[in-house]
């Protein structure tokens, strides 16, 4: 049992000041360390191998996210498996497989609700989804994209898909949505690159201006393709405003290995750690925690993963933390930026350093 009532009872998902958070989150994470050590053989083997290694702490293993692509990691009996999440990936990539029991899946949903309601309010808003409807039709395969849309669709009503199955924008549908809900709050969701490429760029090319001034736009997904075409968060927001008058834009950082406890961008443009999760920046050379302001590998922890050992993860993303509890937006928690993926060669270097695969 992974009882998260302490966190659920807080007035908002960004309530805990650093002293309280450190105490609460470390208590939960260390319980999860023990649970996974006792119930997941691979986790136990790795922890034993690295106990004297160069890890963050001798007793808490930081699990490289890529391990979920290489093996099935599970800390509950097979009969408790309720659902398997897979990461999206091109055919050439191996996907992550995340094993969920009912309790973990339920906590993921509850935490996502707490976090999203902070930005969207308690009411379900009319929702424009910047994708095509087929992405969620095959419910047997929970691709990250489909699962992401299904997960967030629960926060909206009158779900309207902006794209057709061939990825072209359906102007009539989009226009009728924006006219129907003109002057009302609406919720727009999609993946960053899809919104940029198939929505904003198409609106620009067709010289169509929408009035979605009361919309909250939430988006996620990698920036890599956008950085390649010199689009950063500032440009993205500017174009959201220029094409659709959208003023409230929230990017979020999350991963299939830690669904639920996502890091959402605040009103001042920083991603924030909610009470349920935390972030550290790790030096790829020394594997030590870096001070605020320095760029390094992102390590994320979450109190949610109980059915699989994903509570402390070392990602292949680069980031910088700017501070904790003192962002100008007023939310508590560490606030940070993500700079994208570690270059491929360095990733290989990292896994050589950790030599995890070889030691299993
Ligand atoms: Zn902030």
Short mmCIF file of C-alpha atoms and ligand atoms in Angstrom, two decimals:
data_model
loop_
_atom_site.label_atom_id
_atom_site.label_comp_id
_atom_site.label_asym_id
_atom_site.label_seq_id
_atom_site.Cartn_x
_atom_site.Cartn_y
_atom_site.Cartn_z
CA UNK A 1 0.00 0.00 0.00
CA UNK A 2 1.23 3.40 -0.94
CA UNK A 3 -0.79 5.81 1.19
CA UNK A 4 -0.50 9.37 -0.12
CA UNK A 5 -3.15 10.98 2.08
CA UNK A 6 -0.62 13.38 3.56
CA UNK A 7 -0.06 14.86 0.11
CA UNK A 8 -3.71 14.73 -0.94
CA UNK A 9 -4.67 16.67 2.18
CA UNK A 10 -2.53 19.68 1.27
CA UNK A 11 -4.49 22.71 0.03
CA UNK A 12 -2.70 22.73 -3.35
CA UNK A 13 -0.14 20.56 -5.14
CA UNK A 14 2.47 23.30 -4.54
CA UNK A 15 1.99 23.79 -0.80
CA UNK A 16 4.95 22.25 0.95
CA UNK A 17 7.89 24.44 1.83
CA UNK A 18 11.26 22.82 1.35
CA UNK A 19 11.79 21.59 4.92
CA UNK A 20 8.37 19.95 5.07
CA UNK A 21 8.67 18.60 1.58
CA UNK A 22 12.10 17.08 2.15
CA UNK A 23 10.85 15.26 5.22
CA UNK A 24 7.61 14.00 3.64
CA UNK A 25 9.00 13.04 0.27
CA UNK A 26 12.10 11.32 1.62
CA UNK A 27 9.98 9.28 4.00
CA UNK A 28 7.84 8.05 1.11
CA UNK A 29 10.76 7.52 -1.24
CA UNK A 30 12.72 5.52 1.32
CA UNK A 31 9.65 3.31 1.89
CA UNK A 32 9.53 2.78 -1.85
CA UNK A 33 13.27 1.97 -1.87
CA UNK A 34 12.57 -0.83 0.59
CA UNK A 35 9.44 -2.03 -1.20
CA UNK A 36 11.17 -2.25 -4.60
CA UNK A 37 14.30 -3.78 -3.09
CA UNK A 38 12.21 -6.54 -1.54
CA UNK A 39 9.89 -7.11 -4.50
CA UNK A 40 11.84 -6.48 -7.69
CA UNK A 41 14.80 -8.77 -8.25
CA UNK A 42 16.42 -6.57 -10.92
CA UNK A 43 16.16 -3.53 -8.70
CA UNK A 44 17.69 -5.47 -5.83
CA UNK A 45 20.58 -6.69 -7.99
CA UNK A 46 21.27 -3.20 -9.26
CA UNK A 47 21.12 -1.68 -5.81
CA UNK A 48 23.57 -4.27 -4.53
CA UNK A 49 25.90 -3.61 -7.46
CA UNK A 50 25.84 0.11 -6.93
CA UNK A 51 25.77 0.29 -3.19
CA UNK A 52 29.43 1.22 -3.23
CA UNK A 53 29.29 2.96 -6.54
CA UNK A 54 29.20 6.54 -7.52
CA UNK A 55 25.48 7.02 -7.12
CA UNK A 56 23.61 9.88 -5.57
CA UNK A 57 23.32 8.08 -2.28
CA UNK A 58 24.60 4.69 -1.30
CA UNK A 59 21.16 3.37 -0.44
CA UNK A 60 18.96 4.91 -3.08
CA UNK A 61 19.49 3.80 -6.61
CA UNK A 62 18.79 6.25 -9.41
CA UNK A 63 17.31 4.07 -12.10
CA UNK A 64 18.32 5.07 -15.64
CA UNK A 65 15.09 5.51 -17.61
CA UNK A 66 16.44 3.50 -20.51
CA UNK A 67 16.29 0.34 -18.38
CA UNK A 68 12.51 0.35 -18.80
CA UNK A 69 13.17 -0.15 -22.51
CA UNK A 70 15.43 -3.10 -21.88
CA UNK A 71 13.48 -5.15 -19.41
CA UNK A 72 10.19 -5.50 -17.65
CA UNK A 73 10.57 -4.11 -14.14
CA UNK A 74 7.84 -5.06 -11.75
CA UNK A 75 7.43 -4.92 -7.95
CA UNK A 76 4.00 -6.52 -7.61
CA UNK A 77 2.81 -10.08 -8.28
CA UNK A 78 1.72 -10.84 -11.83
CA UNK A 79 -1.93 -11.23 -10.77
CA UNK A 80 -1.96 -7.61 -9.58
CA UNK A 81 -0.95 -6.24 -12.99
CA UNK A 82 -3.77 -4.05 -14.19
CA UNK A 83 -2.40 -2.15 -17.16
CA UNK A 84 0.83 -1.76 -19.12
CA UNK A 85 1.82 1.68 -20.38
CA UNK A 86 4.19 1.99 -23.30
CA UNK A 87 6.13 5.04 -24.39
CA UNK A 88 5.52 6.35 -27.84
CA UNK A 89 8.37 5.68 -30.18
CA UNK A 90 9.15 5.34 -33.81
CA UNK A 91 9.33 1.81 -35.15
CA UNK A 92 13.11 1.84 -34.88
CA UNK A 93 13.01 2.61 -31.16
CA UNK A 94 12.39 0.15 -28.41
CA UNK A 95 9.55 1.31 -26.20
CA UNK A 96 9.39 1.47 -22.41
CA UNK A 97 6.93 -0.84 -20.73
CA UNK A 98 5.53 0.36 -17.43
CA UNK A 99 3.65 -2.11 -15.28
CA UNK A 100 0.74 -0.69 -13.29
CA UNK A 101 -1.35 -2.19 -10.54
CA UNK A 102 -4.70 -0.65 -9.61
CA UNK A 103 -3.31 1.36 -6.71
CA UNK A 104 -0.55 2.98 -8.75
CA UNK A 105 -2.90 3.73 -11.65
CA UNK A 106 -5.41 5.25 -9.25
CA UNK A 107 -2.78 7.44 -7.56
CA UNK A 108 -1.53 8.57 -10.99
CA UNK A 109 -5.02 9.75 -11.91
CA UNK A 110 -5.64 11.44 -8.56
CA UNK A 111 -2.37 13.35 -8.67
CA UNK A 112 -2.90 14.40 -12.28
CA UNK A 113 -6.33 15.72 -11.26
CA UNK A 114 -4.87 17.71 -8.36
CA UNK A 115 -2.22 19.26 -10.57
CA UNK A 116 -4.40 20.01 -13.60
CA UNK A 117 -7.22 21.47 -11.53
CA UNK A 118 -4.71 23.94 -10.17
CA UNK A 119 -4.42 25.38 -13.69
CA UNK A 120 -7.85 24.63 -15.17
CA UNK A 121 -10.17 25.06 -12.21
CA UNK A 122 -12.70 22.54 -10.95
CA UNK A 123 -15.11 22.82 -13.89
CA UNK A 124 -14.68 20.76 -17.02
CA UNK A 125 -14.00 23.19 -19.85
CA UNK A 126 -14.88 22.80 -23.53
CA UNK A 127 -11.81 21.10 -24.96
CA UNK A 128 -10.02 21.46 -28.26
CA UNK A 129 -7.56 18.64 -28.87
CA UNK A 130 -4.82 19.39 -31.36
CA UNK A 131 -4.60 15.90 -32.77
CA UNK A 132 -6.70 13.53 -34.84
CA UNK A 133 -9.42 11.33 -33.32
CA UNK A 134 -7.86 7.98 -34.32
CA UNK A 135 -4.96 8.47 -31.92
CA UNK A 136 -7.19 7.36 -29.03
CA UNK A 137 -9.38 4.84 -30.87
CA UNK A 138 -7.27 1.78 -30.27
CA UNK A 139 -7.58 1.57 -26.52
CA UNK A 140 -5.73 -1.70 -26.26
CA UNK A 141 -2.43 -0.06 -27.12
CA UNK A 142 -1.78 2.73 -24.69
CA UNK A 143 0.76 4.73 -26.62
CA UNK A 144 2.01 7.69 -24.61
CA UNK A 145 0.30 10.07 -27.03
CA UNK A 146 -3.04 8.32 -26.87
CA UNK A 147 -2.77 7.81 -23.12
CA UNK A 148 -1.82 11.46 -22.65
CA UNK A 149 -4.86 12.64 -24.58
CA UNK A 150 -7.19 10.20 -22.83
CA UNK A 151 -5.77 11.21 -19.45
CA UNK A 152 -6.28 14.90 -20.07
CA UNK A 153 -9.62 14.50 -21.87
CA UNK A 154 -11.20 13.88 -18.47
CA UNK A 155 -10.63 17.57 -17.70
CA UNK A 156 -12.65 18.71 -20.70
CA UNK A 157 -16.06 18.37 -22.28
CA UNK A 158 -17.37 18.70 -25.82
CA UNK A 159 -14.07 17.21 -27.04
CA UNK A 160 -13.28 18.62 -30.45
CA UNK A 161 -10.40 17.34 -32.56
CA UNK A 162 -8.68 20.04 -34.58
CA UNK A 163 -7.07 17.65 -37.06
CA UNK A 164 -8.38 15.00 -39.42
CA UNK A 165 -6.86 11.56 -39.68
CA UNK A 166 -4.44 12.70 -42.38
CA UNK A 167 -3.13 15.37 -39.94
CA UNK A 168 -4.61 18.27 -41.87
CA UNK A 169 -6.35 20.95 -39.86
CA UNK A 170 -10.15 20.90 -40.06
CA UNK A 171 -10.76 24.63 -40.30
CA UNK A 172 -14.53 24.40 -40.17
CA UNK A 173 -14.47 22.40 -36.95
CA UNK A 174 -11.91 24.66 -35.33
CA UNK A 175 -13.75 27.83 -36.34
CA UNK A 176 -17.07 26.54 -35.13
CA UNK A 177 -15.46 25.60 -31.78
CA UNK A 178 -13.92 29.05 -31.34
CA UNK A 179 -17.16 30.81 -32.31
CA UNK A 180 -19.32 28.62 -30.10
CA UNK A 181 -17.16 29.28 -27.04
CA UNK A 182 -16.08 32.83 -27.84
CA UNK A 183 -15.48 34.77 -24.63
CA UNK A 184 -15.59 31.62 -22.48
CA UNK A 185 -12.74 29.71 -20.87
CA UNK A 186 -11.71 26.69 -22.94
CA UNK A 187 -9.02 24.06 -22.59
CA UNK A 188 -6.69 23.33 -25.48
CA UNK A 189 -4.35 20.36 -25.31
CA UNK A 190 -1.85 18.79 -27.67
CA UNK A 191 1.74 17.75 -28.14
CA UNK A 192 4.14 20.64 -28.61
CA UNK A 193 5.38 19.78 -32.07
CA UNK A 194 1.93 18.84 -33.37
CA UNK A 195 0.49 22.15 -32.18
CA UNK A 196 3.30 24.07 -33.79
CA UNK A 197 3.39 22.21 -37.08
CA UNK A 198 -0.20 21.24 -37.79
CA UNK A 199 -2.09 24.01 -35.99
CA UNK A 200 -0.17 27.30 -35.63
CA UNK A 201 1.73 26.94 -38.91
CA UNK A 202 -1.42 26.00 -40.80
CA UNK A 203 -3.39 28.89 -39.34
CA UNK A 204 -0.56 31.22 -40.35
CA UNK A 205 -0.30 29.76 -43.85
CA UNK A 206 -4.06 30.08 -44.34
CA UNK A 207 -4.05 33.53 -42.78
CA UNK A 208 -6.71 32.56 -40.26
CA UNK A 209 -6.97 34.35 -36.95
CA UNK A 210 -8.87 32.75 -34.06
CA UNK A 211 -10.12 34.42 -30.93
CA UNK A 212 -9.33 31.98 -28.14
CA UNK A 213 -8.33 34.68 -25.67
CA UNK A 214 -9.80 32.84 -22.68
CA UNK A 215 -8.14 29.54 -23.51
CA UNK A 216 -5.68 27.67 -21.35
CA UNK A 217 -3.27 25.90 -23.66
CA UNK A 218 -1.48 22.92 -22.13
CA UNK A 219 1.15 21.14 -24.15
CA UNK A 220 3.88 18.59 -23.71
CA UNK A 221 6.37 16.57 -25.68
CA UNK A 222 9.93 17.12 -26.73
CA UNK A 223 11.28 20.38 -28.07
CA UNK A 224 13.92 18.73 -30.23
CA UNK A 225 12.14 19.12 -33.55
CA UNK A 226 11.26 22.70 -32.67
CA UNK A 227 14.73 23.65 -31.56
CA UNK A 228 15.93 22.33 -34.93
CA UNK A 229 13.75 25.00 -36.56
CA UNK A 230 14.77 27.64 -33.98
CA UNK A 231 11.50 27.68 -32.05
CA UNK A 232 11.81 28.04 -28.29
CA UNK A 233 9.19 28.52 -25.59
CA UNK A 234 9.11 32.30 -26.06
CA UNK A 235 8.54 32.03 -29.82
CA UNK A 236 5.92 29.33 -29.26
CA UNK A 237 3.98 31.54 -26.86
CA UNK A 238 4.27 34.56 -29.12
CA UNK A 239 2.81 32.61 -32.04
CA UNK A 240 0.04 31.23 -29.80
CA UNK A 241 -0.88 34.82 -29.07
CA UNK A 242 -0.51 36.08 -32.63
CA UNK A 243 -2.58 33.34 -34.24
CA UNK A 244 -5.18 32.62 -31.54
CA UNK A 245 -4.82 35.37 -28.88
CA UNK A 246 -3.95 32.68 -26.36
CA UNK A 247 -2.31 34.25 -23.30
CA UNK A 248 -2.14 31.33 -20.89
CA UNK A 249 0.24 28.65 -22.11
CA UNK A 250 1.53 25.86 -19.87
CA UNK A 251 4.14 23.47 -21.13
CA UNK A 252 4.68 20.42 -18.98
CA UNK A 253 7.50 17.98 -18.50
CA UNK A 254 6.65 14.41 -17.72
CA UNK A 255 7.48 10.91 -18.80
CA UNK A 256 5.70 7.62 -19.16
CA UNK A 257 7.87 6.24 -16.33
CA UNK A 258 6.32 8.78 -13.93
CA UNK A 259 2.82 9.43 -15.22
CA UNK A 260 0.77 11.68 -12.92
CA UNK A 261 3.36 13.72 -11.06
CA UNK A 262 4.07 16.07 -13.93
CA UNK A 263 6.07 19.32 -13.86
CA UNK A 264 3.93 22.16 -15.21
CA UNK A 265 5.17 25.54 -16.39
CA UNK A 266 4.08 28.38 -14.11
CA UNK A 267 2.92 31.86 -15.06
CA UNK A 268 6.55 32.99 -15.01
CA UNK A 269 7.75 30.40 -17.51
CA UNK A 270 9.39 27.89 -15.16
CA UNK A 271 8.55 24.23 -14.73
CA UNK A 272 7.64 23.51 -11.12
CA UNK A 273 8.05 20.38 -9.01
CA UNK A 274 4.73 19.55 -7.32
CA UNK A 275 4.64 18.25 -3.73
CA UNK A 276 4.48 14.68 -5.11
CA UNK A 277 7.72 14.86 -7.04
CA UNK A 278 11.16 16.37 -6.96
CA UNK A 279 14.03 17.09 -9.26
CA UNK A 280 17.81 17.20 -8.95
CA UNK A 281 20.47 18.06 -11.47
CA UNK A 282 23.27 15.52 -11.63
CA UNK A 283 26.73 15.91 -13.09
CA UNK A 284 27.27 13.30 -15.81
CA UNK A 285 30.97 13.21 -14.90
CA UNK A 286 30.82 12.85 -11.14
CA UNK A 287 27.20 11.66 -10.64
CA UNK A 288 26.98 14.21 -7.82
CA UNK A 289 24.12 16.67 -7.35
CA UNK A 290 24.94 20.02 -8.93
CA UNK A 291 24.12 23.38 -7.31
CA UNK A 292 21.25 25.54 -8.60
CA UNK A 293 22.11 27.38 -11.77
CA UNK A 294 24.26 24.61 -13.23
CA UNK A 295 23.29 22.49 -16.18
CA UNK A 296 23.31 18.71 -15.96
CA UNK A 297 21.30 15.52 -16.17
CA UNK A 298 17.79 15.65 -14.77
CA UNK A 299 16.97 13.16 -12.02
CA UNK A 300 13.32 12.99 -11.05
CA UNK A 301 11.71 11.38 -8.05
CA UNK A 302 8.02 10.69 -7.49
CA UNK A 303 6.05 9.17 -4.65
CA UNK A 304 3.69 7.43 -7.11
CA UNK A 305 5.55 4.41 -8.61
CA UNK A 306 4.72 1.42 -6.43
CA UNK A 307 4.12 -1.39 -8.95
CA UNK A 308 7.45 -0.75 -10.74
CA UNK A 309 10.74 0.74 -9.47
CA UNK A 310 10.39 4.15 -11.12
CA UNK A 311 10.37 6.35 -8.03
CA UNK A 312 13.92 7.68 -8.55
CA UNK A 313 14.93 8.06 -12.17
CA UNK A 314 17.93 9.35 -14.00
CA UNK A 315 16.70 10.79 -17.30
CA UNK A 316 18.63 11.53 -20.47
CA UNK A 317 17.44 15.14 -20.42
CA UNK A 318 19.48 18.19 -19.53
CA UNK A 319 18.15 20.84 -17.21
CA UNK A 320 18.92 23.68 -14.81
CA UNK A 321 17.23 24.36 -11.47
CA UNK A 322 16.97 28.05 -10.61
CA UNK A 323 15.75 27.87 -7.02
CA UNK A 324 13.22 26.45 -4.61
CA UNK A 325 10.11 28.02 -3.03
CA UNK A 326 11.01 31.52 -4.25
CA UNK A 327 9.73 31.72 -7.82
CA UNK A 328 8.00 35.02 -8.53
CA UNK A 329 4.79 33.11 -9.36
CA UNK A 330 4.37 32.27 -5.67
CA UNK A 331 4.22 28.47 -6.02
CA UNK A 332 6.37 26.35 -3.77
CA UNK A 333 8.80 23.75 -5.10
CA UNK A 334 11.95 23.72 -7.18
CA UNK A 335 11.63 25.53 -10.49
CA UNK A 336 13.65 24.73 -13.57
CA UNK A 337 14.09 24.60 -17.32
CA UNK A 338 14.69 21.61 -19.56
CA UNK A 339 17.28 22.11 -22.31
CA UNK A 340 16.57 18.96 -24.30
CA UNK A 341 18.17 15.58 -24.63
CA UNK A 342 21.77 14.72 -23.94
CA UNK A 343 23.53 14.23 -27.28
CA UNK A 344 23.49 10.54 -28.26
CA UNK A 345 27.20 9.99 -27.80
CA UNK A 346 27.04 11.31 -24.27
CA UNK A 347 24.09 9.10 -23.45
CA UNK A 348 26.15 6.13 -24.47
CA UNK A 349 28.96 7.50 -22.34
CA UNK A 350 26.61 7.78 -19.39
CA UNK A 351 25.43 4.23 -19.60
CA UNK A 352 29.02 3.07 -19.95
CA UNK A 353 29.83 4.95 -16.76
CA UNK A 354 26.96 3.31 -14.97
CA UNK A 355 27.57 0.00 -16.69
CA UNK A 356 24.17 -1.06 -15.52
CA UNK A 357 23.42 -3.40 -18.38
CA UNK A 358 26.60 -5.36 -17.95
CA UNK A 359 26.15 -5.84 -14.24
CA UNK A 360 22.66 -7.30 -14.36
ZN1 LIG B 1 6.96 29.79 -10.89
#
